[in-house]
Structures are given as structure tokens and as C-alpha cells.
Amino acid sequence: MKQFVVEELSDDKFLCGRLQLWQPVKGYRAATDAVLLAAACGAKPGQSVLDLGCGAGAASLCLATRVPDLRLAGLELQPGYAGLARRNAERNGIAMEVHEGDLTRMPDPLRRDFDHVIANPPWYPAGGTVSPVERRAMAMQVVLPVSEWVAAAARRLAPGGWLTLIAGADSVPELLSALAPKLGSASILPLAAREGREALRVILRARKGGRAAFRLLPPLVIHEGAAHDRDRESYTVEANAILRDGAGLPARFG
């Protein structure tokens, strides 16, 4: 699949402009999920992080904006997005190696241990309406079950390493059943658009070799009020700190 040309791209600000990313005008475009995923990762300076399905690099680069001196690597199936991830990393002065390939057949340079693996797997059902934009369809439509993403992460994690993954709430049963036998100490943070709404997305964290009891955490509410008000900013204080200021979420997980 060909690389993106300038005319196909938009120039987007993340974290109040601290991060500037090229993204396709037509195709998969990272938004709040990537920022929330980065915020939930508990990586510390000097540690290694693998981003499975890294797209244009939004989650990894948001993470690196908050946590300095990380050793970042990304795996991306689509060459066009892999190229964008490399360009975005270089543009923002962040070191990141990006490899093209399938997570079920990991490229040789990535067959090593990582302290953290992060992932934002596609979550639209395989039988649903398919986007007419091929790149978008490939990025968002379920091809591999989420259990394959968990298994690939488990293979790449060092003992004691952490998986952080954002997914649809309906995938929770499959996520939890996929953890054994290698991953444990799992926590799930529901993401609710507004107070009293069902959580449509969740963030899962689990540790390789972990033995602690499962924890279901209080939800993170993204917006204030019962409905959207276009005349005012509606993010909650906590969501605003994450999405605008680049704050982290690890304290939520204990």
C-alpha cells in the first residue's frame, strides 16, 4: 500500500500543541483513545515500550511527551501508517523504531522483551458496515480477535512487564479469558462519556506473571453534564488534565 503524500494529510495538534502529528484526511485518525491509552501506561524513564498496531504513532508519541527517555518501538501492518509514524517521531524529536508486519508473525527485530506493551486493537465487528476507505477499514474493522493481541503482547513482555490496552466494553469477557496463563493482576478502568452513561470503552492493565486479584475500577467520566453543549468546554477536570495537559493515569490503577 502506497505512502501518504502531503495533500492527503492534515496537521493535527495533540496535548494542547505539545505534539504535532501528520494524519490522513481520509482513513483512520487517532483521537482521544490514543491519548487515554498513553496516559494509562505506567512506563518510567529508561524503560522499553512496544506499541502493537501503532498507526501514525499517536499513542507512543503522547506517552513519550509525558515520560522522557523511553525506548519506543512500534509494529504496524500498513506501510503508509508506518511511514507516518516514523515521520511524526522525527518531526517531534522523539526516537522510535517502527517495523511493518503482522502481530501473529512478529518481525525479527521485535522478537525481544519489553517492559510495556500498549495496544488499541480494531473494535468494529467484522460483520458490520465497512468503510469505503481501505486504510480506515483495515485499521478499525476486527480481523484478528482481541485474544490474539493479548497473546502477542504476552510473548513480547518481559517477566513482570505490563500490558495496557484500550478496547470496546463488549470485549471484556474475551479479554479476561485471554489473560491466563501468562498475565494476571488485571485491572479494568471503564470509560464513560458522561455520568450515568454505560461505558462503551475500557482500559485493561495486566502484568506478566501477576498474581494479584482482579480489580474493576470506578469509571473515568470524560464529559460533564447530561448532553453536549457546543458553547462551552465539557471535559471533566480529570479528563481535561489528561487530554489537554498530558497528565497520566497510573495512579488510578494503584
PDB file of C-alpha atoms in Angstrom:
ATOM      1  CA  MET A   1       0.000   0.000   0.000  1.00  0.00           C
ATOM      2  CA  LYS A   2       1.468   3.361  -1.024  1.00  0.00           C
ATOM      3  CA  GLN A   3       2.826   6.024   1.293  1.00  0.00           C
ATOM      4  CA  PHE A   4       0.722   9.092   2.063  1.00  0.00           C
ATOM      5  CA  VAL A   5       1.520  12.291   0.179  1.00  0.00           C
ATOM      6  CA  VAL A   6       1.236  15.757   1.723  1.00  0.00           C
ATOM      7  CA  GLU A   7      -2.076  16.511   0.017  1.00  0.00           C
ATOM      8  CA  GLU A   8      -3.649  13.511   1.793  1.00  0.00           C
ATOM      9  CA  LEU A   9      -2.653  14.683   5.280  1.00  0.00           C
ATOM     10  CA  SER A  10      -3.840  17.056   7.971  1.00  0.00           C
ATOM     11  CA  ASP A  11      -1.550  18.669  10.533  1.00  0.00           C
ATOM     12  CA  ASP A  12      -3.080  17.981  13.964  1.00  0.00           C
ATOM     13  CA  LYS A  13      -2.277  19.187  17.463  1.00  0.00           C
ATOM     14  CA  PHE A  14      -2.318  16.870  20.454  1.00  0.00           C
ATOM     15  CA  LEU A  15      -1.834  17.760  24.132  1.00  0.00           C
ATOM     16  CA  CYS A  16      -2.518  21.457  23.517  1.00  0.00           C
ATOM     17  CA  GLY A  17       0.049  21.607  20.740  1.00  0.00           C
ATOM     18  CA  ARG A  18       2.956  19.985  22.567  1.00  0.00           C
ATOM     19  CA  LEU A  19       2.726  17.220  19.975  1.00  0.00           C
ATOM     20  CA  GLN A  20       2.111  17.855  16.270  1.00  0.00           C
ATOM     21  CA  LEU A  21       1.123  14.895  14.088  1.00  0.00           C
ATOM     22  CA  TRP A  22       0.509  14.255  10.418  1.00  0.00           C
ATOM     23  CA  GLN A  23      -2.674  12.223   9.967  1.00  0.00           C
ATOM     24  CA  PRO A  24      -4.613  11.137   6.880  1.00  0.00           C
ATOM     25  CA  VAL A  25      -7.598  13.280   5.947  1.00  0.00           C
ATOM     26  CA  LYS A  26      -9.316  10.080   4.800  1.00  0.00           C
ATOM     27  CA  GLY A  27      -8.522   6.994   6.835  1.00  0.00           C
ATOM     28  CA  TYR A  28      -8.058   6.113  10.477  1.00  0.00           C
ATOM     29  CA  ARG A  29      -7.400   9.209  12.602  1.00  0.00           C
ATOM     30  CA  ALA A  30      -6.253   8.963  16.209  1.00  0.00           C
ATOM     31  CA  ALA A  31      -8.231  10.942  18.778  1.00  0.00           C
ATOM     32  CA  THR A  32      -8.959  10.594  22.496  1.00  0.00           C
ATOM     33  CA  ASP A  33      -8.414   6.813  22.637  1.00  0.00           C
ATOM     34  CA  ALA A  34      -4.729   7.170  21.789  1.00  0.00           C
ATOM     35  CA  VAL A  35      -4.234   9.870  24.424  1.00  0.00           C
ATOM     36  CA  LEU A  36      -6.068   7.851  27.089  1.00  0.00           C
ATOM     37  CA  LEU A  37      -4.051   4.739  26.238  1.00  0.00           C
ATOM     38  CA  ALA A  38      -0.804   6.679  26.599  1.00  0.00           C
ATOM     39  CA  ALA A  39      -1.992   8.180  29.871  1.00  0.00           C
ATOM     40  CA  ALA A  40      -2.743   4.751  31.350  1.00  0.00           C
ATOM     41  CA  CYS A  41       0.679   3.253  30.597  1.00  0.00           C
ATOM     42  CA  GLY A  42       2.867   3.242  33.700  1.00  0.00           C
ATOM     43  CA  ALA A  43       6.199   3.371  31.853  1.00  0.00           C
ATOM     44  CA  LYS A  44       9.127   5.056  33.585  1.00  0.00           C
ATOM     45  CA  PRO A  45      12.201   6.777  32.096  1.00  0.00           C
ATOM     46  CA  GLY A  46      14.631   4.266  30.626  1.00  0.00           C
ATOM     47  CA  GLN A  47      12.047   1.539  30.062  1.00  0.00           C
ATOM     48  CA  SER A  48      11.095  -0.067  26.743  1.00  0.00           C
ATOM     49  CA  VAL A  49       7.625   0.146  25.187  1.00  0.00           C
ATOM     50  CA  LEU A  50       6.178  -1.748  22.206  1.00  0.00           C
ATOM     51  CA  ASP A  51       3.093  -0.289  20.508  1.00  0.00           C
ATOM     52  CA  LEU A  52       1.170  -3.003  18.654  1.00  0.00           C
ATOM     53  CA  GLY A  53      -0.707  -1.511  15.693  1.00  0.00           C
ATOM     54  CA  CYS A  54       0.913   1.864  16.241  1.00  0.00           C
ATOM     55  CA  GLY A  55      -0.818   3.641  13.321  1.00  0.00           C
ATOM     56  CA  ALA A  56       0.677   7.100  12.829  1.00  0.00           C
ATOM     57  CA  GLY A  57       2.332   6.887  16.247  1.00  0.00           C
ATOM     58  CA  ALA A  58      -0.110   8.940  18.325  1.00  0.00           C
ATOM     59  CA  ALA A  59      -0.205   6.784  21.470  1.00  0.00           C
ATOM     60  CA  SER A  60       3.548   6.186  21.654  1.00  0.00           C
ATOM     61  CA  LEU A  61       4.394   9.809  20.972  1.00  0.00           C
ATOM     62  CA  CYS A  62       1.846  11.070  23.532  1.00  0.00           C
ATOM     63  CA  LEU A  63       3.457   8.721  26.049  1.00  0.00           C
ATOM     64  CA  ALA A  64       6.942   9.969  25.198  1.00  0.00           C
ATOM     65  CA  THR A  65       5.764  13.554  25.629  1.00  0.00           C
ATOM     66  CA  ARG A  66       4.858  12.724  29.244  1.00  0.00           C
ATOM     67  CA  VAL A  67       7.688  10.295  30.058  1.00  0.00           C
ATOM     68  CA  PRO A  68      11.216  11.124  28.836  1.00  0.00           C
ATOM     69  CA  ASP A  69      13.965   8.714  27.785  1.00  0.00           C
ATOM     70  CA  LEU A  70      11.770   5.806  26.732  1.00  0.00           C
ATOM     71  CA  ARG A  71      12.932   3.188  24.250  1.00  0.00           C
ATOM     72  CA  LEU A  72       9.977   3.117  21.845  1.00  0.00           C
ATOM     73  CA  ALA A  73       9.158   0.545  19.182  1.00  0.00           C
ATOM     74  CA  GLY A  74       6.086   0.213  17.018  1.00  0.00           C
ATOM     75  CA  LEU A  75       4.562  -2.524  14.872  1.00  0.00           C
ATOM     76  CA  GLU A  76       2.188  -1.503  12.096  1.00  0.00           C
ATOM     77  CA  LEU A  77       0.561  -3.641   9.395  1.00  0.00           C
ATOM     78  CA  GLN A  78       0.005  -0.841   6.868  1.00  0.00           C
ATOM     79  CA  PRO A  79       3.161   0.643   5.320  1.00  0.00           C
ATOM     80  CA  GLY A  80       1.551   4.055   4.828  1.00  0.00           C
ATOM     81  CA  TYR A  81       0.827   4.420   8.523  1.00  0.00           C
ATOM     82  CA  ALA A  82       4.225   3.012   9.493  1.00  0.00           C
ATOM     83  CA  GLY A  83       5.822   5.696   7.333  1.00  0.00           C
ATOM     84  CA  LEU A  84       3.720   8.372   9.036  1.00  0.00           C
ATOM     85  CA  ALA A  85       4.759   7.096  12.475  1.00  0.00           C
ATOM     86  CA  ARG A  86       8.423   7.450  11.510  1.00  0.00           C
ATOM     87  CA  ARG A  87       7.854  10.951  10.121  1.00  0.00           C
ATOM     88  CA  ASN A  88       5.867  12.024  13.186  1.00  0.00           C
ATOM     89  CA  ALA A  89       8.508  10.713  15.578  1.00  0.00           C
ATOM     90  CA  GLU A  90      11.287  12.522  13.727  1.00  0.00           C
ATOM     91  CA  ARG A  91       9.241  15.697  13.484  1.00  0.00           C
ATOM     92  CA  ASN A  92       8.731  15.788  17.249  1.00  0.00           C
ATOM     93  CA  GLY A  93      12.317  14.885  18.093  1.00  0.00           C
ATOM     94  CA  ILE A  94      11.346  11.506  19.597  1.00  0.00           C
ATOM     95  CA  ALA A  95      13.331   8.334  18.926  1.00  0.00           C
ATOM     96  CA  MET A  96      11.061   5.492  17.800  1.00  0.00           C
ATOM     97  CA  GLU A  97      11.769   2.425  15.694  1.00  0.00           C
ATOM     98  CA  VAL A  98       8.812   1.357  13.567  1.00  0.00           C
ATOM     99  CA  HIS A  99       8.531  -2.016  11.849  1.00  0.00           C
ATOM    100  CA  GLU A 100       5.981  -3.189   9.313  1.00  0.00           C
ATOM    101  CA  GLY A 101       4.360  -6.546   9.866  1.00  0.00           C
ATOM    102  CA  ASP A 102       1.647  -8.747  11.333  1.00  0.00           C
ATOM    103  CA  LEU A 103       1.494  -9.255  15.091  1.00  0.00           C
ATOM    104  CA  THR A 104       0.969 -13.007  14.581  1.00  0.00           C
ATOM    105  CA  ARG A 105       4.266 -13.127  12.664  1.00  0.00           C
ATOM    106  CA  MET A 106       6.359 -10.644  14.610  1.00  0.00           C
ATOM    107  CA  PRO A 107       9.291  -9.175  12.645  1.00  0.00           C
ATOM    108  CA  ASP A 108      12.637 -10.480  13.895  1.00  0.00           C
ATOM    109  CA  PRO A 109      13.871  -7.099  15.244  1.00  0.00           C
ATOM    110  CA  LEU A 110      10.905  -7.047  17.652  1.00  0.00           C
ATOM    111  CA  ARG A 111      11.419 -10.580  18.969  1.00  0.00           C
ATOM    112  CA  ARG A 112      12.778  -9.318  22.279  1.00  0.00           C
ATOM    113  CA  ASP A 113      11.464  -8.470  25.728  1.00  0.00           C
ATOM    114  CA  PHE A 114       9.754  -5.161  26.536  1.00  0.00           C
ATOM    115  CA  ASP A 115       8.835  -3.591  29.867  1.00  0.00           C
ATOM    116  CA  HIS A 116       5.478  -2.435  28.477  1.00  0.00           C
ATOM    117  CA  VAL A 117       3.228  -3.299  25.549  1.00  0.00           C
ATOM    118  CA  ILE A 118       0.404  -0.950  24.567  1.00  0.00           C
ATOM    119  CA  ALA A 119      -2.345  -1.572  22.025  1.00  0.00           C
ATOM    120  CA  ASN A 120      -5.544  -0.107  20.607  1.00  0.00           C
ATOM    121  CA  PRO A 121      -6.961  -3.014  18.580  1.00  0.00           C
ATOM    122  CA  PRO A 122      -9.695  -2.500  15.960  1.00  0.00           C
ATOM    123  CA  TRP A 123     -13.090  -2.889  17.584  1.00  0.00           C
ATOM    124  CA  TYR A 124     -15.781  -2.570  14.906  1.00  0.00           C
ATOM    125  CA  PRO A 125     -17.382  -6.008  14.315  1.00  0.00           C
ATOM    126  CA  ALA A 126     -16.169  -7.899  11.271  1.00  0.00           C
ATOM    127  CA  GLY A 127     -19.727  -8.305  10.026  1.00  0.00           C
ATOM    128  CA  GLY A 128     -20.606  -4.607  10.286  1.00  0.00           C
ATOM    129  CA  THR A 129     -20.571  -1.831   7.693  1.00  0.00           C
ATOM    130  CA  VAL A 130     -17.119  -1.496   6.144  1.00  0.00           C
ATOM    131  CA  SER A 131     -15.592   1.909   5.477  1.00  0.00           C
ATOM    132  CA  PRO A 132     -15.123   2.638   1.750  1.00  0.00           C
ATOM    133  CA  VAL A 133     -11.639   3.937   2.618  1.00  0.00           C
ATOM    134  CA  GLU A 134      -9.481   0.800   2.620  1.00  0.00           C
ATOM    135  CA  ARG A 135      -6.889   2.128   5.087  1.00  0.00           C
ATOM    136  CA  ARG A 136      -9.608   3.121   7.544  1.00  0.00           C
ATOM    137  CA  ALA A 137     -11.379  -0.224   7.226  1.00  0.00           C
ATOM    138  CA  MET A 138      -8.149  -2.122   7.885  1.00  0.00           C
ATOM    139  CA  ALA A 139      -7.401  -0.012  10.965  1.00  0.00           C
ATOM    140  CA  MET A 140     -10.856  -0.185  12.540  1.00  0.00           C
ATOM    141  CA  GLN A 141     -12.503  -3.452  11.442  1.00  0.00           C
ATOM    142  CA  VAL A 142     -11.848  -6.553  13.545  1.00  0.00           C
ATOM    143  CA  VAL A 143      -9.756  -9.074  11.634  1.00  0.00           C
ATOM    144  CA  LEU A 144      -7.907 -10.795  14.467  1.00  0.00           C
ATOM    145  CA  PRO A 145      -9.771 -11.466  17.730  1.00  0.00           C
ATOM    146  CA  VAL A 146      -8.607  -9.413  20.694  1.00  0.00           C
ATOM    147  CA  SER A 147      -7.273 -12.621  22.253  1.00  0.00           C
ATOM    148  CA  GLU A 148      -4.591 -12.671  19.518  1.00  0.00           C
ATOM    149  CA  TRP A 149      -3.497  -9.163  20.533  1.00  0.00           C
ATOM    150  CA  VAL A 150      -3.233 -10.251  24.161  1.00  0.00           C
ATOM    151  CA  ALA A 151      -1.259 -13.367  23.196  1.00  0.00           C
ATOM    152  CA  ALA A 152       1.152 -11.338  21.046  1.00  0.00           C
ATOM    153  CA  ALA A 153       1.669  -8.881  23.897  1.00  0.00           C
ATOM    154  CA  ALA A 154       2.327 -11.686  26.375  1.00  0.00           C
ATOM    155  CA  ARG A 155       5.020 -13.129  24.110  1.00  0.00           C
ATOM    156  CA  ARG A 156       6.836  -9.803  23.952  1.00  0.00           C
ATOM    157  CA  LEU A 157       6.600  -8.775  27.615  1.00  0.00           C
ATOM    158  CA  ALA A 158       9.492  -9.291  29.976  1.00  0.00           C
ATOM    159  CA  PRO A 159       8.665 -11.081  33.246  1.00  0.00           C
ATOM    160  CA  GLY A 160       6.849  -8.528  35.386  1.00  0.00           C
ATOM    161  CA  GLY A 161       6.097  -6.352  32.354  1.00  0.00           C
ATOM    162  CA  TRP A 162       2.752  -4.655  31.807  1.00  0.00           C
ATOM    163  CA  LEU A 163       0.158  -4.781  29.050  1.00  0.00           C
ATOM    164  CA  THR A 164      -2.023  -1.673  28.663  1.00  0.00           C
ATOM    165  CA  LEU A 165      -4.840  -1.992  26.135  1.00  0.00           C
ATOM    166  CA  ILE A 166      -7.929   0.044  25.236  1.00  0.00           C
ATOM    167  CA  ALA A 167     -10.905  -1.809  23.766  1.00  0.00           C
ATOM    168  CA  GLY A 168     -14.667  -1.937  23.455  1.00  0.00           C
ATOM    169  CA  ALA A 169     -16.517  -2.784  26.658  1.00  0.00           C
ATOM    170  CA  ASP A 170     -18.180  -5.732  24.925  1.00  0.00           C
ATOM    171  CA  SER A 171     -14.764  -7.371  24.549  1.00  0.00           C
ATOM    172  CA  VAL A 172     -14.159  -7.621  28.330  1.00  0.00           C
ATOM    173  CA  PRO A 173     -15.134 -11.340  28.647  1.00  0.00           C
ATOM    174  CA  GLU A 174     -12.777 -12.263  25.813  1.00  0.00           C
ATOM    175  CA  LEU A 175     -10.002 -10.051  27.217  1.00  0.00           C
ATOM    176  CA  LEU A 176     -10.177 -11.606  30.667  1.00  0.00           C
ATOM    177  CA  SER A 177     -10.282 -15.174  29.366  1.00  0.00           C
ATOM    178  CA  ALA A 178      -7.253 -14.453  27.149  1.00  0.00           C
ATOM    179  CA  LEU A 179      -5.019 -13.409  30.055  1.00  0.00           C
ATOM    180  CA  ALA A 180      -4.346 -16.855  31.520  1.00  0.00           C
ATOM    181  CA  PRO A 181      -1.882 -18.390  31.981  1.00  0.00           C
ATOM    182  CA  LYS A 182       0.775 -15.723  31.375  1.00  0.00           C
ATOM    183  CA  LEU A 183      -0.897 -12.492  32.511  1.00  0.00           C
ATOM    184  CA  GLY A 184      -2.558 -11.601  35.802  1.00  0.00           C
ATOM    185  CA  SER A 185      -3.015  -8.768  38.331  1.00  0.00           C
ATOM    186  CA  ALA A 186      -5.568  -7.360  35.898  1.00  0.00           C
ATOM    187  CA  SER A 187      -7.454  -4.100  36.363  1.00  0.00           C
ATOM    188  CA  ILE A 188     -10.153  -2.629  34.158  1.00  0.00           C
ATOM    189  CA  LEU A 189     -10.979   1.066  34.025  1.00  0.00           C
ATOM    190  CA  PRO A 190     -14.362   1.749  32.353  1.00  0.00           C
ATOM    191  CA  LEU A 191     -14.563   4.906  30.225  1.00  0.00           C
ATOM    192  CA  ALA A 192     -17.958   6.626  30.373  1.00  0.00           C
ATOM    193  CA  ALA A 193     -18.841   9.539  28.123  1.00  0.00           C
ATOM    194  CA  ARG A 194     -20.980  11.123  30.871  1.00  0.00           C
ATOM    195  CA  GLU A 195     -22.080  10.442  34.416  1.00  0.00           C
ATOM    196  CA  GLY A 196     -24.734   7.720  34.443  1.00  0.00           C
ATOM    197  CA  ARG A 197     -23.929   6.512  30.899  1.00  0.00           C
ATOM    198  CA  GLU A 198     -22.811   2.985  30.117  1.00  0.00           C
ATOM    199  CA  ALA A 199     -19.090   2.616  29.479  1.00  0.00           C
ATOM    200  CA  LEU A 200     -18.508   1.831  25.803  1.00  0.00           C
ATOM    201  CA  ARG A 201     -14.732   1.571  26.146  1.00  0.00           C
ATOM    202  CA  VAL A 202     -12.402   0.175  28.800  1.00  0.00           C
ATOM    203  CA  ILE A 203      -8.701   0.271  29.562  1.00  0.00           C
ATOM    204  CA  LEU A 204      -7.177  -3.019  30.662  1.00  0.00           C
ATOM    205  CA  ARG A 205      -3.880  -3.326  32.503  1.00  0.00           C
ATOM    206  CA  ALA A 206      -2.365  -6.726  33.283  1.00  0.00           C
ATOM    207  CA  ARG A 207       1.064  -7.935  34.392  1.00  0.00           C
ATOM    208  CA  LYS A 208       3.107 -10.845  33.072  1.00  0.00           C
ATOM    209  CA  GLY A 209       3.336 -13.315  35.927  1.00  0.00           C
ATOM    210  CA  GLY A 210       0.992 -11.208  38.091  1.00  0.00           C
ATOM    211  CA  ARG A 211      -0.964 -12.985  40.807  1.00  0.00           C
ATOM    212  CA  ALA A 212      -2.994 -10.173  42.422  1.00  0.00           C
ATOM    213  CA  ALA A 213      -6.801 -10.283  42.430  1.00  0.00           C
ATOM    214  CA  PHE A 214      -8.766  -8.753  39.561  1.00  0.00           C
ATOM    215  CA  ARG A 215      -9.919  -5.157  40.123  1.00  0.00           C
ATOM    216  CA  LEU A 216     -12.826  -3.310  38.477  1.00  0.00           C
ATOM    217  CA  LEU A 217     -12.111   0.386  38.993  1.00  0.00           C
ATOM    218  CA  PRO A 218     -14.537   3.309  39.279  1.00  0.00           C
ATOM    219  CA  PRO A 219     -15.217   4.737  35.794  1.00  0.00           C
ATOM    220  CA  LEU A 220     -13.388   7.670  34.287  1.00  0.00           C
ATOM    221  CA  VAL A 221     -16.062  10.137  33.149  1.00  0.00           C
ATOM    222  CA  ILE A 222     -14.991  12.152  30.111  1.00  0.00           C
ATOM    223  CA  HIS A 223     -17.625  14.919  29.849  1.00  0.00           C
ATOM    224  CA  GLU A 224     -19.598  16.997  32.316  1.00  0.00           C
ATOM    225  CA  GLY A 225     -23.353  17.491  32.004  1.00  0.00           C
ATOM    226  CA  ALA A 226     -26.123  15.360  30.566  1.00  0.00           C
ATOM    227  CA  ALA A 227     -25.615  16.395  26.932  1.00  0.00           C
ATOM    228  CA  HIS A 228     -23.181  18.177  24.641  1.00  0.00           C
ATOM    229  CA  ASP A 229     -23.106  21.967  24.898  1.00  0.00           C
ATOM    230  CA  ARG A 230     -21.286  23.445  21.923  1.00  0.00           C
ATOM    231  CA  ASP A 231     -20.896  26.799  23.668  1.00  0.00           C
ATOM    232  CA  ARG A 232     -18.619  25.515  26.446  1.00  0.00           C
ATOM    233  CA  GLU A 233     -15.801  23.077  27.041  1.00  0.00           C
ATOM    234  CA  SER A 234     -17.340  19.992  28.616  1.00  0.00           C
ATOM    235  CA  TYR A 235     -14.398  17.837  29.705  1.00  0.00           C
ATOM    236  CA  THR A 236     -14.334  16.866  33.365  1.00  0.00           C
ATOM    237  CA  VAL A 237     -11.371  18.131  35.383  1.00  0.00           C
ATOM    238  CA  GLU A 238      -9.665  14.728  35.264  1.00  0.00           C
ATOM    239  CA  ALA A 239     -10.278  14.211  31.532  1.00  0.00           C
ATOM    240  CA  ASN A 240      -9.072  17.738  30.756  1.00  0.00           C
ATOM    241  CA  ALA A 241      -5.830  17.114  32.648  1.00  0.00           C
ATOM    242  CA  ILE A 242      -5.230  14.010  30.522  1.00  0.00           C
ATOM    243  CA  LEU A 243      -6.390  15.158  27.097  1.00  0.00           C
ATOM    244  CA  ARG A 244      -5.146  18.757  27.237  1.00  0.00           C
ATOM    245  CA  ASP A 245      -2.289  18.755  29.736  1.00  0.00           C
ATOM    246  CA  GLY A 246      -0.853  15.274  29.199  1.00  0.00           C
ATOM    247  CA  ALA A 247      -1.413  14.006  32.749  1.00  0.00           C
ATOM    248  CA  GLY A 248      -1.025  10.305  33.455  1.00  0.00           C
ATOM    249  CA  LEU A 249      -3.494   7.729  34.763  1.00  0.00           C
ATOM    250  CA  PRO A 250      -1.267   5.187  36.561  1.00  0.00           C
ATOM    251  CA  ALA A 251      -2.430   6.387  39.995  1.00  0.00           C
ATOM    252  CA  ARG A 252      -5.920   5.173  39.039  1.00  0.00           C
ATOM    253  CA  PHE A 253      -4.527   1.641  38.840  1.00  0.00           C
ATOM    254  CA  GLY A 254      -2.712   1.804  42.178  1.00  0.00           C
TER     255      GLY A 254
END
